[in-house]
Tab-separated table of C-alpha atoms and ligand atoms in Angstrom:
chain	number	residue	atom	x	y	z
J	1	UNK	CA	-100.018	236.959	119.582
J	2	UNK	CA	-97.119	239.777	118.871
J	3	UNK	CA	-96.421	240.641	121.678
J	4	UNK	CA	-94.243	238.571	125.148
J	5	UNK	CA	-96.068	237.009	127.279
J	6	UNK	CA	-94.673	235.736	130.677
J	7	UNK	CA	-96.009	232.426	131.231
J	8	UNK	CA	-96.370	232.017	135.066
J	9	UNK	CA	-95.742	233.978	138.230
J	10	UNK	CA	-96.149	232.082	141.261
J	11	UNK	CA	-92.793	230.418	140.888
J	12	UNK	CA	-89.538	231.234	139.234
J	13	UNK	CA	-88.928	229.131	135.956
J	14	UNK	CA	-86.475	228.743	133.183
J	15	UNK	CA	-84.830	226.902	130.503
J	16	UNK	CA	-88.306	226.151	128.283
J	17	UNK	CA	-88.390	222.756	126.828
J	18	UNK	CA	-91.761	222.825	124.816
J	19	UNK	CA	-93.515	219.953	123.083
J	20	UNK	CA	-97.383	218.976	121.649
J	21	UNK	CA	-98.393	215.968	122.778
J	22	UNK	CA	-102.246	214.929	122.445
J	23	UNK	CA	-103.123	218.585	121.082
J	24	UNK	CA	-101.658	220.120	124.131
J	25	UNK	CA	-98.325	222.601	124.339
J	26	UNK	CA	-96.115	220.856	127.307
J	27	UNK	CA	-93.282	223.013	128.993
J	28	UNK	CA	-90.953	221.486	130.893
J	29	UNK	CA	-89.037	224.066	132.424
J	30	UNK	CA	-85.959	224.680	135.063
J	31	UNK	CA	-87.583	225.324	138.809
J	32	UNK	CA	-85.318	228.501	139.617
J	33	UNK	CA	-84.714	229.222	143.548
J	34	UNK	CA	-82.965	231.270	145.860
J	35	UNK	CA	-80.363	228.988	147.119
J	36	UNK	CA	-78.013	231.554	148.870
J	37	UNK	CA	-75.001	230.264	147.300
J	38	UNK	CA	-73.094	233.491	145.924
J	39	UNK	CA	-72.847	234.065	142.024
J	40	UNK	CA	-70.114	232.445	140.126
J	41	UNK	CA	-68.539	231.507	137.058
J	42	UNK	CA	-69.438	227.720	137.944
J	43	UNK	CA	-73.333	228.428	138.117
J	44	UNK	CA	-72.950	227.227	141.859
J	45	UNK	CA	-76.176	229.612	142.748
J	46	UNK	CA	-78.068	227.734	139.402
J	47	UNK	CA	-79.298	225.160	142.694
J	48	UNK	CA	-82.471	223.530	141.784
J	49	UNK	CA	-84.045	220.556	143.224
J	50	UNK	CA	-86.819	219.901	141.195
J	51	UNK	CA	-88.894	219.597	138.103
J	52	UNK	CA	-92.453	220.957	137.690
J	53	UNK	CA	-94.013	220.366	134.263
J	54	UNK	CA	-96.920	223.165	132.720
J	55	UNK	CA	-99.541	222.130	130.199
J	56	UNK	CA	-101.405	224.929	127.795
J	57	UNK	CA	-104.699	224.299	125.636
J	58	UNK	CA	-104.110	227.489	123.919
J	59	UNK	CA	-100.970	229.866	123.470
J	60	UNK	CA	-102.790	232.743	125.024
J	61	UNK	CA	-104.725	230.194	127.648
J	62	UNK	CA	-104.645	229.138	130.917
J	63	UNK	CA	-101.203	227.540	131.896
J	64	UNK	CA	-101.856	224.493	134.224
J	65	UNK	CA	-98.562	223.469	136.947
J	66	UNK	CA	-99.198	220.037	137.224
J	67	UNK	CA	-96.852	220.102	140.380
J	68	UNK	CA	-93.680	218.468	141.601
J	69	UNK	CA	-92.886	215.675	138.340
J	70	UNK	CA	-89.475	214.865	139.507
J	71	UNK	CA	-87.716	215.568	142.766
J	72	UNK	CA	-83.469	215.454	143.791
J	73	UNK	CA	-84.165	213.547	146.570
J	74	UNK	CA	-86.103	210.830	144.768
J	75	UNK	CA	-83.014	209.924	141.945
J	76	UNK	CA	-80.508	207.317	143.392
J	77	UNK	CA	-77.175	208.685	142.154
J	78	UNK	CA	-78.131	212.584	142.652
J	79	UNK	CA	-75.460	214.993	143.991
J	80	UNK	CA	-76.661	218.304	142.689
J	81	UNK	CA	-78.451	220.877	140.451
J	82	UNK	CA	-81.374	220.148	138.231
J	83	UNK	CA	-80.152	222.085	134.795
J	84	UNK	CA	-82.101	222.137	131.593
J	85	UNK	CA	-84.553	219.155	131.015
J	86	UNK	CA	-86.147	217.798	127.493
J	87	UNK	CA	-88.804	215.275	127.476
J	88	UNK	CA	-89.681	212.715	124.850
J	89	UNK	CA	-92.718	210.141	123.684
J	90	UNK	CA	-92.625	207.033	122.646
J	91	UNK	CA	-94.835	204.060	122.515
J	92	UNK	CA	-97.226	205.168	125.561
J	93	UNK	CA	-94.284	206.468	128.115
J	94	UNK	CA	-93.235	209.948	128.187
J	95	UNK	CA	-89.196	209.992	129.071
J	96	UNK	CA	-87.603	213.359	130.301
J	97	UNK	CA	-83.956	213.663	130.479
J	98	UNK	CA	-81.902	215.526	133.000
J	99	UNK	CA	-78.565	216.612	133.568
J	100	UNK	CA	-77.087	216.499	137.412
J	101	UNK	CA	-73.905	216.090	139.312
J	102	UNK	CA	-73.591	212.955	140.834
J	103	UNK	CA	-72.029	212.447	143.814
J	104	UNK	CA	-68.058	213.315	142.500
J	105	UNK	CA	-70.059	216.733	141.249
J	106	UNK	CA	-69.697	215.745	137.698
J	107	UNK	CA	-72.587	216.004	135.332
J	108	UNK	CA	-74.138	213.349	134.266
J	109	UNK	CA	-77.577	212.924	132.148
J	110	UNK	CA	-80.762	211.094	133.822
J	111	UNK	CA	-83.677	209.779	131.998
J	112	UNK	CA	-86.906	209.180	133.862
J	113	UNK	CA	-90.040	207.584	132.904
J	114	UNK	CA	-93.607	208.270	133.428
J	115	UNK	CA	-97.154	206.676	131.699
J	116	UNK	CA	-98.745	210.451	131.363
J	117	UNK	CA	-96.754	213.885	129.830
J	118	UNK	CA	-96.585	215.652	132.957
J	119	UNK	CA	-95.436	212.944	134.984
J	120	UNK	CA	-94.279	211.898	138.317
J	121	UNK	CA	-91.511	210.715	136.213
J	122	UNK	CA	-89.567	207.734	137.975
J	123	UNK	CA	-85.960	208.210	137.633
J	124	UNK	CA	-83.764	205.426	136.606
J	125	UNK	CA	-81.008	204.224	139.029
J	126	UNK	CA	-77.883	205.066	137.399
J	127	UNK	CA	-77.355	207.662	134.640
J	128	UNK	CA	-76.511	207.077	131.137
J	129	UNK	CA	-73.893	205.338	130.227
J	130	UNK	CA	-71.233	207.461	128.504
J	131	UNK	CA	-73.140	210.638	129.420
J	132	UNK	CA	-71.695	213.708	130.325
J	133	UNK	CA	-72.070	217.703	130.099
J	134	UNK	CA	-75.486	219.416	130.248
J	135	UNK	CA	-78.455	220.755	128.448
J	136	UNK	CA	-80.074	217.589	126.804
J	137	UNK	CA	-82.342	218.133	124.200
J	138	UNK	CA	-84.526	215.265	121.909
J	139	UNK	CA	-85.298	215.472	118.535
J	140	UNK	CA	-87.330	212.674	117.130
J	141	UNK	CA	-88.185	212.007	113.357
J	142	UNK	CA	-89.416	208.819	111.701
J	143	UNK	CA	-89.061	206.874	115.340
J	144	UNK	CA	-85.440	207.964	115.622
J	145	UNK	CA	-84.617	210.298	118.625
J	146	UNK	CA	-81.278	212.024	118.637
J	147	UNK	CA	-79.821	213.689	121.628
J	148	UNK	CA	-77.652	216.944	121.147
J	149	UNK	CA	-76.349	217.977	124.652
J	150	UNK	CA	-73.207	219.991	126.314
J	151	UNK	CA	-72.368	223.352	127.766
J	152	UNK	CA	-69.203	224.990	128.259
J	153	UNK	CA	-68.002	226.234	132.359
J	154	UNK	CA	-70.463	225.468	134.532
J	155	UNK	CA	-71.393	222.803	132.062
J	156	UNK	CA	-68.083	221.076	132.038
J	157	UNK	CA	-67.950	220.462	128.231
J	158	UNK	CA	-64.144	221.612	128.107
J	159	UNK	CA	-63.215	218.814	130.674
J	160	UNK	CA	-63.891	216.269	127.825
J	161	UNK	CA	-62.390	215.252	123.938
J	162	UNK	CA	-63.638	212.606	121.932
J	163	UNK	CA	-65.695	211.713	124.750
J	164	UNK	CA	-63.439	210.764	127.448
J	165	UNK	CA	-62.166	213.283	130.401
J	166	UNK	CA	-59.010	215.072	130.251
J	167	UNK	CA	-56.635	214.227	133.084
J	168	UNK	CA	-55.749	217.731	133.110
J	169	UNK	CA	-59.624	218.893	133.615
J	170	UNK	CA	-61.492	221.920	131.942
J	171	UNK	CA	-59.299	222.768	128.587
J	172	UNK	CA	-60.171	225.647	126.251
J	173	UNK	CA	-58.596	225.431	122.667
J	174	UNK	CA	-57.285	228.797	121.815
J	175	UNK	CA	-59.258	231.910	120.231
J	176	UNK	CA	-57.752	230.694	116.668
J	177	UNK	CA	-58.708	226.733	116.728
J	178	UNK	CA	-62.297	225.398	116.344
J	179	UNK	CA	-64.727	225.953	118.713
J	180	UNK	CA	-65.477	223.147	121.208
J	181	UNK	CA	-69.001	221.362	119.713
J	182	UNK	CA	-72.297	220.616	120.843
J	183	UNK	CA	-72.598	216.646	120.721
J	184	UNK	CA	-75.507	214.653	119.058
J	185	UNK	CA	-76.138	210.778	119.348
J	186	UNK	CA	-78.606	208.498	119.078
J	187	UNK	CA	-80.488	207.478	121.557
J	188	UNK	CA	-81.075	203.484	122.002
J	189	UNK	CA	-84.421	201.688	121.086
J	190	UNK	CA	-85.782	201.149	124.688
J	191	UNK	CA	-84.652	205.129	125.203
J	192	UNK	CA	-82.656	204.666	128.381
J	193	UNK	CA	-79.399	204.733	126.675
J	194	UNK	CA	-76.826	205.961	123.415
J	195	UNK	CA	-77.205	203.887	121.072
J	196	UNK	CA	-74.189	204.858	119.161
J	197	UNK	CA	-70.738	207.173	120.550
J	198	UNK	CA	-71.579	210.808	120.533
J	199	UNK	CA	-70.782	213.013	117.431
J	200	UNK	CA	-69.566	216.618	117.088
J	201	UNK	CA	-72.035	218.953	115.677
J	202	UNK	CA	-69.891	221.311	113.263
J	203	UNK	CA	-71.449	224.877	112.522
J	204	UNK	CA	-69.424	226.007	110.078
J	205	UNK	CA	-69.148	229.962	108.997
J	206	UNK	CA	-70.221	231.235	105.945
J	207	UNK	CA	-66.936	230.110	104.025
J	208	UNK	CA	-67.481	226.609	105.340
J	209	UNK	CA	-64.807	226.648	108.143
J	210	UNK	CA	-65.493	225.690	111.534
J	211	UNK	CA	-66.284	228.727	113.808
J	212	UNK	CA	-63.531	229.272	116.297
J	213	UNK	CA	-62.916	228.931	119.792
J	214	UNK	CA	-62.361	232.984	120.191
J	215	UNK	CA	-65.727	233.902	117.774
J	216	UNK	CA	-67.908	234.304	121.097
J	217	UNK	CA	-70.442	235.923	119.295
J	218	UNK	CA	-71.292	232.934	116.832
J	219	UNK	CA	-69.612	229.890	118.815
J	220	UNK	CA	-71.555	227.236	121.008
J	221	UNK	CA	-71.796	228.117	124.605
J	222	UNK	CA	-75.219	226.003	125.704
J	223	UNK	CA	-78.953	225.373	125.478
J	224	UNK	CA	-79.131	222.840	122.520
J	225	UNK	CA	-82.462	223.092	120.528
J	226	UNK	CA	-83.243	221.367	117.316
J	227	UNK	CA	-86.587	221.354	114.702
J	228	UNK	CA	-87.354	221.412	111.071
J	229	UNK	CA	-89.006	224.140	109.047
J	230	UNK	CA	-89.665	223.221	105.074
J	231	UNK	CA	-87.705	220.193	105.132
J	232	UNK	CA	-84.421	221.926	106.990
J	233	UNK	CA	-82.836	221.282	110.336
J	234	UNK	CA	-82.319	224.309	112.315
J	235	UNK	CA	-80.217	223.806	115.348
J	236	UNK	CA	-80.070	226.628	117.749
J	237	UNK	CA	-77.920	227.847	120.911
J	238	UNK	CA	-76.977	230.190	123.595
J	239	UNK	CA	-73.550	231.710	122.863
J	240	UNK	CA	-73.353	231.935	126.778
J	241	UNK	CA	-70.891	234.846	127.693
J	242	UNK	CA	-72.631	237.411	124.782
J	243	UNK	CA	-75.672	236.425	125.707
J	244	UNK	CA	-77.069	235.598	122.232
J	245	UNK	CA	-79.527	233.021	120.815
J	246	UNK	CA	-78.282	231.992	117.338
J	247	UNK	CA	-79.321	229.458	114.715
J	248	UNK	CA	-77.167	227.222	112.034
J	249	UNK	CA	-79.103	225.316	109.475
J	250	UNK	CA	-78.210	222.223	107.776
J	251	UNK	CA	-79.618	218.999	105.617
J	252	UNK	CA	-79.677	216.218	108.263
J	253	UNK	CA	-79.749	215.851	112.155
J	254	UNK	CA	-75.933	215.200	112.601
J	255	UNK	CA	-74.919	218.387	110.429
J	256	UNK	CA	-72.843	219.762	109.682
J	257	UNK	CA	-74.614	222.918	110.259
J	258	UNK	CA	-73.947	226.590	108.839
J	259	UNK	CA	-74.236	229.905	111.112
J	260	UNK	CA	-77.175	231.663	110.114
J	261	UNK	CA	-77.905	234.305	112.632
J	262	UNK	CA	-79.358	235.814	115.806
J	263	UNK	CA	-82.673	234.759	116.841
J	264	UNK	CA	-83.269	236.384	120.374
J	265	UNK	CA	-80.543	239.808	121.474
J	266	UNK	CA	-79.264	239.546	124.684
J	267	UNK	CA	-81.945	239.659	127.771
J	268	UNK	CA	-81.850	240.717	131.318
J	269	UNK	CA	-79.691	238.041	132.959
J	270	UNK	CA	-76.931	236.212	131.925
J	271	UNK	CA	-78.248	233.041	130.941
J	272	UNK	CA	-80.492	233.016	127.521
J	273	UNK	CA	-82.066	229.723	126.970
J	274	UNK	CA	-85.055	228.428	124.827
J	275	UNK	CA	-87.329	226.161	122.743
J	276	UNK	CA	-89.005	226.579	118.905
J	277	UNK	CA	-92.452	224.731	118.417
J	278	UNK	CA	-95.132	224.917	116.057
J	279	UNK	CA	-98.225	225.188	117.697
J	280	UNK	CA	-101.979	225.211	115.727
J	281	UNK	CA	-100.089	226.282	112.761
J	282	UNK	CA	-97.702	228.813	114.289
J	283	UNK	CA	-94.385	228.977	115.203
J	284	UNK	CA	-93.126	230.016	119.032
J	285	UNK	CA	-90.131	231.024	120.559
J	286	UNK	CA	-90.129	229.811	124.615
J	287	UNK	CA	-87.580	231.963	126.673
J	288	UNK	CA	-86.756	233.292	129.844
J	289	UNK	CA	-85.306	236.734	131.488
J	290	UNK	CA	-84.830	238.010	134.362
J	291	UNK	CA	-87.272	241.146	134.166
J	292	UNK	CA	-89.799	240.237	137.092
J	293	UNK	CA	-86.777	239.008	139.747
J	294	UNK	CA	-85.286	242.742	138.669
J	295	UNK	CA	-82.168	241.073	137.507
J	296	UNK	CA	-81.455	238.379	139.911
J	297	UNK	CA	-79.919	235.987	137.284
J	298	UNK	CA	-80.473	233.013	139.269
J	299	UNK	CA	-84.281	233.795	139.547
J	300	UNK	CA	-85.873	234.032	135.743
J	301	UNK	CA	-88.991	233.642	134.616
J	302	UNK	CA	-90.580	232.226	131.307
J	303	UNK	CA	-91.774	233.668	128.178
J	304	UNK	CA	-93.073	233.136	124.998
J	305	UNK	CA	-93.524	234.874	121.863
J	306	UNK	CA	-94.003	234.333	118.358
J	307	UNK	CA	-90.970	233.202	115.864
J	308	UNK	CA	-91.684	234.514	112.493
J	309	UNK	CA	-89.632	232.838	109.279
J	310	UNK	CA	-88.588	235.537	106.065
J	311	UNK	CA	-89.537	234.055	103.047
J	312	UNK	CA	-85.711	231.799	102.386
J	313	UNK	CA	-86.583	230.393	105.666
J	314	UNK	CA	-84.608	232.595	107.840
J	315	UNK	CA	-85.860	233.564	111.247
J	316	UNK	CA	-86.356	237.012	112.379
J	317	UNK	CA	-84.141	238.394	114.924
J	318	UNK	CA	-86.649	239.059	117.774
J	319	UNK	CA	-85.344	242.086	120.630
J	320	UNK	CA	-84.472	240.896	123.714
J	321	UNK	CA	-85.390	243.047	127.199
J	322	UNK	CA	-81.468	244.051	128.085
J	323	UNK	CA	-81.581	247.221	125.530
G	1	FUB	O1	-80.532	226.576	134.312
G	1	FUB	C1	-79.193	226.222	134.509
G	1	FUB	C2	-78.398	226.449	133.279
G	1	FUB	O2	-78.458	227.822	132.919
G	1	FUB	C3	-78.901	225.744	132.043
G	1	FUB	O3	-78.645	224.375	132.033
G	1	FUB	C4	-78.213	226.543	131.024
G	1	FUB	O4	-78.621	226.327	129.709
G	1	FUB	C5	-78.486	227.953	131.507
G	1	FUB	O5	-79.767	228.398	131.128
């Protein structure tokens, strides 16, 4: 499979979180729809109220919607907008994490728990304690599961330092000191909580300094994904506002991590968002654009193709559709 493939078309998706469980590839994506509310910086028209979750035999098989797995109106504490969802398994029960506001329209991360992979996943009825931000993604190795989260403007990551808010709200450092981070922690035994205070993930340039607030084509914008190809932990992003995916490798799951490069060039629509998984002994890079909504950045559709490694382990830059 060289070539793209859009995954669905009957409704709009996004944000591809991708894992194998029992043989099968599991996608649990953002359910884009047209909400009305006008485009901003905030991602006010990024509205969704629900999860669906999509199950594939083969990479160029059937894909199976499994319906409605988690709804708004079924979690306690929700105020608004469903963003980017992981999922993880342990023990029997399949967990996914979600970020939403709450009530005060501050994000917080849910966890919700189901007995099968594409749920209905029951949602806990308070979010995690100490969470904040957006974009949760799980990494597990040897029966530890790390969280790496956070997003900057709409994702409220500048309203927060060493994990508590600013009085002053959203703060930017300036172009010439270090780039806000993407946080990892641990995530507790039972898997409804942190186990430990979250960490900053450091990429680091190719001189070993810390990127910088003002490098907005290499810094952290969103859209956390983590795996680990020939015994190295690749940790890859959205730089958000230049529309990039890019990758930083380093030796364990808390980093630090170095810039390596671009994996995916900008696509049509602002967001870019994805997931890396191995798959019957090849690796796959799960996107979205905005090609079949003709632009509409709030409506974008998934995609998959295949991620191809150089032999030092570096990924090839793949084209993305806004040429
Ligand atoms: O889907 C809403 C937000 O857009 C996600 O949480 C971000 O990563 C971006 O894709």
């Amino acid at each position: 499979m060289k070539e793209p493939r859009y995954l669905v078309d009957h409704l709009y998706t996004a944000d591809p979180a991708v894992h194998v469980f029992n043989g099968k590839l599991y996608i649990y994506p953002s359910h884009d729809v047209e909400s009305g509310i006008p485009e901003n910086d905030n991602g006010d028209h990024f509205d969704m109220r629900d999860y669906h979750v999509f199950s594939m035999d083969s990479i160029d098989g059937e894909v199976t919607d499994h319906g409605v797995a988690l709804d708004v109106k079924d979690i306690p504490w929700a105020g608004r907008q469903l963003w980017d969802c992981d999922a993880a398994h342990k023990d029997g029960k399949y967990y996914v994490y979600f970020p939403l506001k709450d009530q005060t329209d501050i994000f917080r991360i849910g966890v919700a728990i189901s007995d099968k992979p594409e749920g209905p996943f029951i949602p806990l009825e308070a979010p995690m304690k100490g969470s904040y931000s957006i974009d949760p993604c799980v990494f597990e190795e040897d029966g530890n599961y790390y969280m790496y989260f956070g997003g900057l403007w709409g994702g409220q990551l500048q309203r927060y330092r060493n994990n508590k808010a600013l009085e002053a709200g959203g703060v930017f450092p300036a172009d010439d000191e270090d780039a806000l981070c993407p946080k990892v922690v641990k995530i507790s035994d039972d898997m409804l909580e942190f186990a430990e205070e979250p960490k900053d993930l450091v990429i680091l340039d190719e001189i070993g300094n810390p990127l910088k607030s003002g490098d907005n084509d290499r810094r952290f914008f969103e859209a956390s994904w983590m795996h680990k190809y020939n015994g190295k932990y690749y940790f890859s992003y959205s730089t958000g506002d230049t529309h990039k995916l890019c990758y930083a490798t380093g030796d364990n799951p808390y980093g630090p991590f170095t810039y390596q490069g671009v994996i995916l060039t900008p696509v049509v629509g602002w967001t870019t968002h994805h997931s890396i998984c191995e798959f019957k002994g090849k690796w796959y890079l799960f996107h979205h654009d905005c090609v079949p909504s003709k632009g509409k950045t709030w409506l974008r559709s998934l995609k998959v193709v295949e991620l191809e490694y150089n032999a030092d382990g570096s990924i090839k830059t793949i084209e993305g559709t806004a040429k």
